[in-house]
Coordinates of N, CA and C in Angstrom, one line a residue:
M1 N 0.9 -1.2 0.0 CA 0.0 0.0 0.0 C 0.9 1.2 0.0
G2 N 0.7 2.1 -1.0 CA 1.5 3.3 -1.1 C 1.1 4.4 0.0
E3 N 1.9 5.4 0.0 CA 1.6 6.5 1.0 C 0.5 7.3 0.5
R4 N -0.5 7.5 1.3 CA -1.7 8.4 1.0 C -1.6 9.6 1.9
V5 N -1.4 10.8 1.2 CA -1.1 12.0 1.8 C -2.3 13.0 1.7
L6 N -2.7 13.5 2.9 CA -3.7 14.6 2.9 C -3.0 15.9 3.2
V7 N -3.0 16.8 2.3 CA -2.5 18.2 2.6 C -3.6 19.1 2.9
I8 N -3.5 19.7 4.1 CA -4.5 20.6 4.7 C -4.0 22.0 4.7
L9 N -4.6 22.9 3.9 CA -4.2 24.3 3.9 C -5.0 25.0 5.0
G10 N -4.3 25.5 6.0 CA -5.0 26.1 7.1 C -5.1 27.6 7.1
H11 N -4.5 28.2 6.0 CA -4.7 29.6 5.8 C -6.0 29.9 5.2
P12 N -6.8 30.9 5.6 CA -8.1 31.2 5.1 C -8.1 31.6 3.6
A13 N -7.0 32.1 3.1 CA -6.9 32.6 1.7 C -6.3 31.6 0.8
G14 N -6.9 31.3 -0.3 CA -6.4 30.4 -1.3 C -5.3 30.9 -2.2
D15 N -5.0 32.2 -2.0 CA -3.9 32.9 -2.8 C -2.7 33.3 -2.0
S16 N -2.5 32.7 -0.8 CA -1.5 33.1 0.1 C -0.2 32.4 -0.1
L17 N 0.9 32.8 0.5 CA 2.1 32.1 0.5 C 1.9 30.6 1.0
C18 N 1.1 30.5 2.0 CA 0.9 29.1 2.5 C 0.2 28.2 1.4
A19 N -0.7 28.8 0.6 CA -1.3 28.1 -0.5 C -0.3 27.7 -1.5
S20 N 0.7 28.6 -1.8 CA 1.7 28.2 -2.7 C 2.6 27.1 -2.2
L21 N 2.9 27.2 -0.9 CA 3.7 26.1 -0.3 C 3.0 24.8 -0.3
A22 N 1.7 24.8 -0.1 CA 0.9 23.6 -0.1 C 0.9 23.0 -1.6
K23 N 0.8 23.8 -2.6 CA 0.8 23.4 -4.0 C 2.1 22.8 -4.3
A24 N 3.2 23.5 -3.9 CA 4.6 22.9 -4.1 C 4.8 21.6 -3.5
Y25 N 4.3 21.4 -2.2 CA 4.4 20.2 -1.5 C 3.7 19.1 -2.3
V26 N 2.4 19.4 -2.7 CA 1.6 18.4 -3.5 C 2.4 18.0 -4.8
A27 N 2.9 19.0 -5.5 CA 3.6 18.7 -6.7 C 4.8 17.7 -6.5
G28 N 5.5 18.0 -5.4 CA 6.6 17.1 -5.0 C 6.2 15.7 -4.6
A29 N 5.1 15.6 -3.9 CA 4.6 14.3 -3.4 C 4.1 13.5 -4.6
Q30 N 3.4 14.2 -5.5 CA 2.8 13.5 -6.7 C 4.0 13.0 -7.6
S31 N 5.0 13.8 -7.7 CA 6.2 13.4 -8.6 C 6.9 12.2 -8.0
A32 N 6.7 11.9 -6.7 CA 7.3 10.8 -6.1 C 6.3 9.6 -6.1
G33 N 5.2 9.7 -6.7 CA 4.2 8.6 -6.8 C 3.3 8.5 -5.7
R34 N 3.2 9.5 -4.8 CA 2.3 9.4 -3.6 C 0.9 9.8 -4.1
E35 N -0.1 9.2 -3.5 CA -1.5 9.5 -3.7 C -1.8 10.7 -2.8
V36 N -2.3 11.8 -3.4 CA -2.5 13.0 -2.6 C -3.9 13.5 -2.7
R37 N -4.5 13.9 -1.6 CA -5.7 14.7 -1.5 C -5.4 16.0 -0.9
C38 N -6.2 17.1 -1.3 CA -6.0 18.4 -0.7 C -7.3 18.9 -0.1
L39 N -7.1 19.7 1.0 CA -8.3 20.2 1.7 C -7.9 21.6 2.0
E40 N -8.7 22.6 1.6 CA -8.5 24.0 1.9 C -9.6 24.4 3.0
V41 N -9.1 24.6 4.2 CA -10.0 24.8 5.3 C -10.9 26.1 5.0
G42 N -10.2 27.1 4.5 CA -10.9 28.4 4.2 C -12.0 28.3 3.2
S43 N -12.0 27.2 2.4 CA -13.1 27.1 1.3 C -14.2 26.1 1.8
L44 N -14.1 25.5 3.0 CA -15.1 24.6 3.4 C -16.3 25.4 4.0
D45 N -17.5 24.8 3.8 CA -18.7 25.4 4.3 C -19.0 24.7 5.7
F46 N -18.7 25.4 6.8 CA -18.9 24.9 8.1 C -18.9 26.0 9.1
D47 N -19.5 25.7 10.2 CA -19.5 26.7 11.4 C -18.3 26.3 12.2
P48 N -17.3 27.1 12.4 CA -16.1 26.8 13.1 C -16.2 26.8 14.6
I49 N -17.4 27.2 15.1 CA -17.6 27.3 16.5 C -18.3 26.0 17.1
L50 N -17.7 25.4 18.0 CA -18.3 24.3 18.7 C -19.2 24.9 19.8
H51 N -20.4 25.1 19.5 CA -21.3 26.0 20.3 C -21.6 25.4 21.7
H52 N -21.7 24.1 21.9 CA -22.1 23.6 23.2 C -21.0 22.7 23.8
G53 N -19.8 22.8 23.3 CA -18.7 21.9 23.7 C -19.1 20.5 23.4
Y54 N -18.9 19.6 24.3 CA -19.3 18.2 24.1 C -20.6 17.8 24.8
R55 N -21.3 18.8 25.3 CA -22.5 18.5 26.1 C -23.7 18.2 25.1
Q56 N -23.6 18.6 23.9 CA -24.6 18.4 22.9 C -24.0 18.1 21.6
V57 N -24.6 17.2 20.8 CA -24.1 16.9 19.5 C -24.4 18.0 18.5
Q58 N -23.4 18.4 17.9 CA -23.5 19.4 16.8 C -23.3 18.7 15.5
P59 N -24.3 18.5 14.7 CA -24.1 17.7 13.5 C -23.1 18.3 12.6
L60 N -22.3 17.4 12.0 CA -21.2 17.8 11.1 C -21.8 18.2 9.7
E61 N -21.3 19.3 9.1 CA -21.7 19.7 7.8 C -21.1 18.7 6.8
P62 N -21.6 18.6 5.6 CA -21.0 17.6 4.6 C -19.5 17.8 4.4
D63 N -19.1 19.1 4.3 CA -17.6 19.3 4.1 C -16.8 18.7 5.2
L64 N -17.3 18.7 6.5 CA -16.6 18.2 7.6 C -16.6 16.7 7.6
L65 N -17.7 16.1 7.2 CA -17.8 14.6 7.0 C -16.8 14.1 6.0
Q66 N -16.7 14.9 4.9 CA -15.7 14.6 3.9 C -14.3 14.7 4.4
A67 N -14.1 15.7 5.2 CA -12.7 15.9 5.8 C -12.4 14.8 6.7
Q68 N -13.3 14.3 7.5 CA -13.1 13.1 8.4 C -12.8 11.9 7.5
E69 N -13.5 11.7 6.4 CA -13.2 10.6 5.5 C -11.8 10.7 5.0
S70 N -11.4 11.9 4.6 CA -10.1 12.0 4.0 C -9.0 11.8 5.1
M71 N -9.2 12.2 6.3 CA -8.3 11.9 7.4 C -8.2 10.4 7.7
A72 N -9.3 9.7 7.6 CA -9.3 8.3 7.8 C -8.6 7.6 6.7
W73 N -8.7 8.1 5.5 CA -8.0 7.5 4.3 C -6.5 7.7 4.4
A74 N -6.1 8.9 4.8 CA -4.6 9.2 4.8 C -3.8 8.5 5.8
N75 N -2.6 8.2 5.5 CA -1.6 7.7 6.5 C -0.6 8.8 6.8
H76 N -0.6 9.9 6.1 CA 0.3 11.0 6.3 C -0.5 12.3 6.1
I77 N -0.4 13.2 7.1 CA -1.2 14.5 7.0 C -0.2 15.6 7.1
V78 N -0.3 16.5 6.1 CA 0.6 17.7 6.0 C -0.3 18.9 6.3
L79 N 0.1 19.7 7.3 CA -0.6 20.9 7.7 C 0.2 22.1 7.2
V80 N -0.4 23.0 6.5 CA 0.3 24.2 6.0 C -0.5 25.4 6.5
Y81 N 0.1 26.2 7.3 CA -0.6 27.3 7.9 C 0.4 28.4 8.4
P82 N -0.2 29.6 8.6 CA 0.7 30.7 9.2 C 0.5 30.7 10.7
T83 N 1.5 31.3 11.3 CA 1.4 31.6 12.8 C 1.0 33.0 13.0
W84 N -0.1 33.2 13.6 CA -0.7 34.5 13.9 C -0.9 34.6 15.4
W85 N -0.3 35.6 16.0 CA -0.4 35.8 17.5 C 0.1 34.5 18.2
G86 N 1.1 33.9 17.7 CA 1.8 32.8 18.4 C 1.2 31.4 18.0
G87 N 0.0 31.4 17.3 CA -0.6 30.1 17.0 C -1.3 30.1 15.7
M88 N -2.1 29.1 15.5 CA -2.8 28.9 14.2 C -3.9 29.9 14.0
P89 N -4.3 30.1 12.7 CA -5.5 31.0 12.5 C -6.8 30.4 13.1
A90 N -7.7 31.2 13.5 CA -8.9 30.8 14.1 C -9.7 29.8 13.3
I91 N -9.7 29.9 12.0 CA -10.5 29.0 11.1 C -9.9 27.6 11.3
L92 N -8.6 27.4 11.4 CA -8.0 26.1 11.5 C -8.3 25.5 12.9
K93 N -8.2 26.4 13.9 CA -8.6 25.9 15.3 C -10.0 25.4 15.3
G94 N -10.9 26.2 14.7 CA -12.3 25.8 14.6 C -12.5 24.5 13.8
F95 N -11.7 24.3 12.8 CA -11.7 23.0 12.1 C -11.4 21.9 13.0
F96 N -10.3 22.0 13.8 CA -9.9 20.9 14.7 C -11.0 20.7 15.8
D97 N -11.6 21.8 16.3 CA -12.6 21.7 17.3 C -13.8 20.9 16.8
R98 N -14.2 21.1 15.5 CA -15.3 20.5 14.9 C -15.1 19.1 14.4
V99 N -13.9 18.8 13.9 CA -13.6 17.5 13.3 C -12.9 16.5 14.2
F100 N -12.0 16.9 15.1 CA -11.3 16.0 16.0 C -12.2 15.7 17.2
L101 N -13.3 15.0 17.0 CA -14.3 14.7 18.0 C -14.1 13.4 18.7
P102 N -14.6 13.3 19.9 CA -14.6 12.0 20.6 C -15.3 11.0 19.7
G103 N -14.7 9.8 19.6 CA -15.3 8.8 18.8 C -14.7 8.8 17.4
F104 N -14.1 9.9 17.0 CA -13.3 9.9 15.7 C -11.8 10.0 15.9
A105 N -11.4 11.0 16.7 CA -10.0 11.3 16.9 C -9.5 10.7 18.2
Y106 N -10.3 10.6 19.2 CA -9.9 10.1 20.5 C -11.2 9.6 21.3
Q107 N -10.9 8.9 22.3 CA -12.1 8.5 23.2 C -11.6 8.3 24.6
Y108 N -12.2 9.1 25.5 CA -11.9 9.0 26.9 C -12.4 7.6 27.4
R109 N -11.6 7.0 28.3 CA -12.0 5.7 28.9 C -12.8 6.0 30.2
K110 N -13.8 5.2 30.4 CA -14.7 5.3 31.5 C -13.9 5.2 32.9
K111 N -14.2 6.1 33.7 CA -13.6 6.2 35.1 C -12.1 6.1 35.0
S112 N -11.5 6.8 34.1 CA -10.0 6.8 33.9 C -9.6 8.1 33.4
P113 N -8.4 8.6 33.8 CA -7.9 9.8 33.3 C -7.3 9.7 31.9
F114 N -7.3 8.5 31.4 CA -6.6 8.2 30.1 C -7.6 8.1 29.0
W115 N -7.1 8.1 27.8 CA -7.9 8.1 26.6 C -7.3 7.2 25.5
D116 N -8.1 6.8 24.6 CA -7.6 6.0 23.4 C -7.3 7.0 22.3
K117 N -6.2 6.8 21.6 CA -5.8 7.6 20.5 C -6.3 7.0 19.2
L118 N -7.4 7.4 18.7 CA -8.0 6.7 17.6 C -7.4 7.0 16.2
L119 N -6.4 7.9 16.1 CA -5.7 8.2 14.8 C -4.3 7.7 14.9
K120 N -4.1 6.8 15.8 CA -2.7 6.2 15.9 C -2.3 5.5 14.6
G121 N -1.0 5.6 14.3 CA -0.5 4.9 13.1 C -0.3 5.9 12.0
K122 N -0.8 7.1 12.1 CA -0.7 8.1 11.1 C 0.5 9.0 11.5
T123 N 1.1 9.6 10.5 CA 2.2 10.6 10.7 C 1.7 12.0 10.2
A124 N 2.5 13.0 10.6 CA 2.2 14.4 10.1 C 3.5 15.1 9.9
Q125 N 3.3 16.2 9.2 CA 4.4 17.1 8.9 C 3.7 18.5 8.9
L126 N 4.4 19.5 9.5 CA 3.9 20.8 9.5 C 4.8 21.8 8.7
L127 N 4.2 22.6 7.9 CA 4.9 23.6 7.1 C 4.2 24.9 7.6
V128 N 5.0 25.7 8.3 CA 4.5 26.9 9.1 C 5.2 28.1 8.7
T129 N 4.4 29.2 8.3 CA 5.0 30.5 8.0 C 4.8 31.4 9.2
M130 N 5.7 32.4 9.4 CA 5.6 33.4 10.4 C 6.5 34.5 10.2
D131 N 6.2 35.7 10.8 CA 7.0 36.8 10.7 C 8.2 36.8 11.7
T132 N 7.9 36.1 12.8 CA 8.9 36.0 13.9 C 10.1 35.2 13.5
P133 N 11.3 35.6 13.7 CA 12.5 34.7 13.4 C 12.4 33.4 14.2
P134 N 12.7 32.3 13.6 CA 12.6 31.0 14.2 C 13.2 30.9 15.6
W135 N 14.4 31.5 15.7 CA 15.2 31.4 17.0 C 14.4 32.1 18.1
Y136 N 13.8 33.2 17.8 CA 13.1 34.0 18.8 C 11.8 33.3 19.2
Y137 N 11.1 32.7 18.2 CA 9.9 32.0 18.4 C 10.1 30.8 19.3
R138 N 11.2 30.1 19.1 CA 11.6 28.9 19.9 C 12.1 29.2 21.2
L139 N 13.1 30.2 21.3 CA 13.8 30.4 22.6 C 13.0 31.4 23.5
I140 N 12.5 32.4 23.0 CA 11.8 33.5 23.8 C 10.3 33.1 24.0
N141 N 9.6 32.8 22.9 CA 8.2 32.5 23.0 C 7.9 31.1 23.4
R142 N 8.9 30.2 23.2 CA 8.8 28.8 23.5 C 7.9 28.0 22.6
A143 N 7.8 28.5 21.4 CA 7.0 27.8 20.3 C 5.6 27.4 20.7
P144 N 4.8 28.3 21.1 CA 3.4 27.9 21.6 C 2.6 27.2 20.5
G145 N 2.6 27.8 19.3 CA 1.8 27.2 18.3 C 2.2 25.8 17.8
H146 N 3.6 25.6 17.7 CA 4.1 24.3 17.4 C 3.7 23.3 18.5
N147 N 3.8 23.7 19.7 CA 3.5 22.8 20.8 C 2.0 22.5 20.8
Q148 N 1.2 23.5 20.6 CA -0.3 23.2 20.6 C -0.6 22.2 19.5
T149 N -0.1 22.4 18.3 CA -0.5 21.6 17.1 C 0.1 20.2 17.3
R150 N 1.4 20.1 17.7 CA 2.1 18.8 17.8 C 1.6 18.0 19.0
R151 N 1.7 18.6 20.2 CA 1.4 17.9 21.4 C -0.1 17.7 21.8
T152 N -0.8 18.9 21.8 CA -2.2 18.8 22.3 C -3.3 18.6 21.3
I153 N -2.9 18.5 20.0 CA -3.9 18.1 19.0 C -3.4 16.8 18.3
L154 N -2.3 16.8 17.6 CA -2.0 15.6 16.8 C -1.5 14.5 17.7
E155 N -0.5 14.7 18.6 CA -0.1 13.6 19.4 C -1.2 13.1 20.4
F156 N -2.0 14.0 20.8 CA -3.1 13.6 21.7 C -4.0 12.6 21.0
T157 N -4.1 12.7 19.7 CA -5.0 11.7 19.0 C -4.2 10.6 18.3
G158 N -2.9 10.5 18.6 CA -2.1 9.4 18.1 C -1.3 9.7 16.9
I159 N -1.4 10.8 16.3 CA -0.6 11.2 15.1 C 0.8 11.6 15.5
K160 N 1.8 10.9 14.9 CA 3.2 11.2 15.2 C 3.7 12.3 14.2
V161 N 4.2 13.4 14.8 CA 4.7 14.5 14.0 C 6.1 14.2 13.6
K162 N 6.4 14.0 12.3 CA 7.7 13.7 11.9 C 8.7 14.9 11.7
K163 N 8.1 16.0 11.3 CA 8.9 17.2 11.1 C 8.0 18.5 11.1
I164 N 8.6 19.5 11.6 CA 8.1 20.9 11.6 C 9.1 21.7 10.8
T165 N 8.6 22.3 9.7 CA 9.5 23.2 8.9 C 8.9 24.6 9.0
T166 N 9.7 25.5 9.4 CA 9.3 26.9 9.6 C 9.9 27.8 8.4
F167 N 9.0 28.6 7.8 CA 9.4 29.5 6.8 C 9.3 30.9 7.3
S168 N 10.4 31.5 7.7 CA 10.3 32.9 8.3 C 11.7 33.6 8.3
P169 N 11.6 34.9 8.5 CA 10.5 35.8 8.7 C 9.9 36.1 7.3
V170 N 8.6 36.0 7.1 CA 8.0 36.3 5.8 C 8.1 37.7 5.5
R171 N 7.9 38.6 6.4 CA 7.8 40.1 6.1 C 9.1 40.6 5.5
Y172 N 10.2 39.9 5.7 CA 11.5 40.4 5.0 C 11.8 39.6 3.8
A173 N 11.0 38.6 3.5 CA 11.4 37.7 2.4 C 11.2 38.4 1.0
D174 N 12.2 38.4 0.2 CA 12.0 38.8 -1.2 C 11.6 37.7 -2.1
E175 N 11.4 37.9 -3.4 CA 10.9 36.9 -4.3 C 11.9 35.7 -4.4
A176 N 13.2 36.0 -4.4 CA 14.2 34.9 -4.4 C 14.1 34.0 -3.2
K177 N 13.9 34.6 -2.0 CA 13.7 33.8 -0.8 C 12.5 32.9 -0.9
K178 N 11.4 33.5 -1.3 CA 10.1 32.8 -1.5 C 10.2 31.7 -2.5
A179 N 11.0 31.9 -3.6 CA 11.2 30.9 -4.6 C 12.0 29.7 -3.9
N180 N 13.0 30.0 -3.1 CA 13.7 29.0 -2.4 C 12.8 28.2 -1.4
W181 N 11.9 28.9 -0.8 CA 11.0 28.2 0.1 C 10.0 27.3 -0.7
L182 N 9.6 27.7 -1.8 CA 8.7 26.9 -2.6 C 9.5 25.6 -3.1
A183 N 10.7 25.8 -3.5 CA 11.5 24.7 -3.9 C 11.7 23.7 -2.7
K184 N 11.9 24.2 -1.5 CA 12.1 23.4 -0.4 C 10.8 22.6 -0.1
A185 N 9.7 23.3 -0.2 CA 8.4 22.6 0.1 C 8.2 21.5 -0.9
Q186 N 8.6 21.7 -2.2 CA 8.5 20.6 -3.2 C 9.4 19.5 -2.9
R187 N 10.6 19.8 -2.4 CA 11.6 18.7 -2.0 C 11.0 17.9 -0.8
L188 N 10.4 18.6 0.2 CA 9.8 17.9 1.3 C 8.7 17.0 0.8
G189 N 7.9 17.4 -0.1 CA 6.8 16.6 -0.7 C 7.4 15.4 -1.4
R190 N 8.5 15.6 -2.1 CA 9.1 14.5 -2.9 C 9.7 13.5 -2.0
N191 N 10.3 13.9 -0.9 CA 11.1 13.1 0.0 C 10.2 12.5 1.1
G192 N 9.0 13.0 1.3 CA 8.2 12.4 2.3 C 8.5 13.0 3.6

C-alpha cells in the first residue's frame, strides 16, 4: 500500500504564500508517486464554533464529514498554515474543534484519566510560516503554536509528527527567498 497524503491548507486565503507552499508540496509528493488529496479549510462550508462543547451533539456539515473521511483515508497528514499571534489561524482551530471529536480522533476511557488515540499509526508534517524569526519563536516565545499543534492536538490523537518546517520571517522575504521556500516545500513533498 503506497503512501496516502492529505495536505490541509490552514490559511483562510487560497492565494497566500501558504497556499503556494501547499501546492509545491503536492507537486513534489505526486512526482514521487504518492497519492494526494487536498483540503482548503478556508473554502469549506462549516461553522467553526463548537457551540455547546461536548454537552450536545452538533451535526457535522457535509464538508466536515468529507474531511473526516479524508483523514481516515490518509496515512500522512501535512498541515500548512501561518502563525498569527503565536498560534494557528482561528479557522484552523475551529476546524480541529469540529472535526477531531470523541469517537473519531480520541475516546476517553470510563472512570479513567486516560484516553484511546483513535488516529494512531498516522504521521504528520507541519509547514508553518511566520514573521517572527525561528530562533526567537523557539527560545523566547517557547514555540506555543508548534506545541499546541504537535502535542495537544496531533499527538493527543495518536498522530506522530515527523517534522516541523518553519518559513520565516515572511515580512522580510524577497521573491528569491520565497522561490527557495517553494523549492524546499516541493523537496519535502518528494522526500516524504
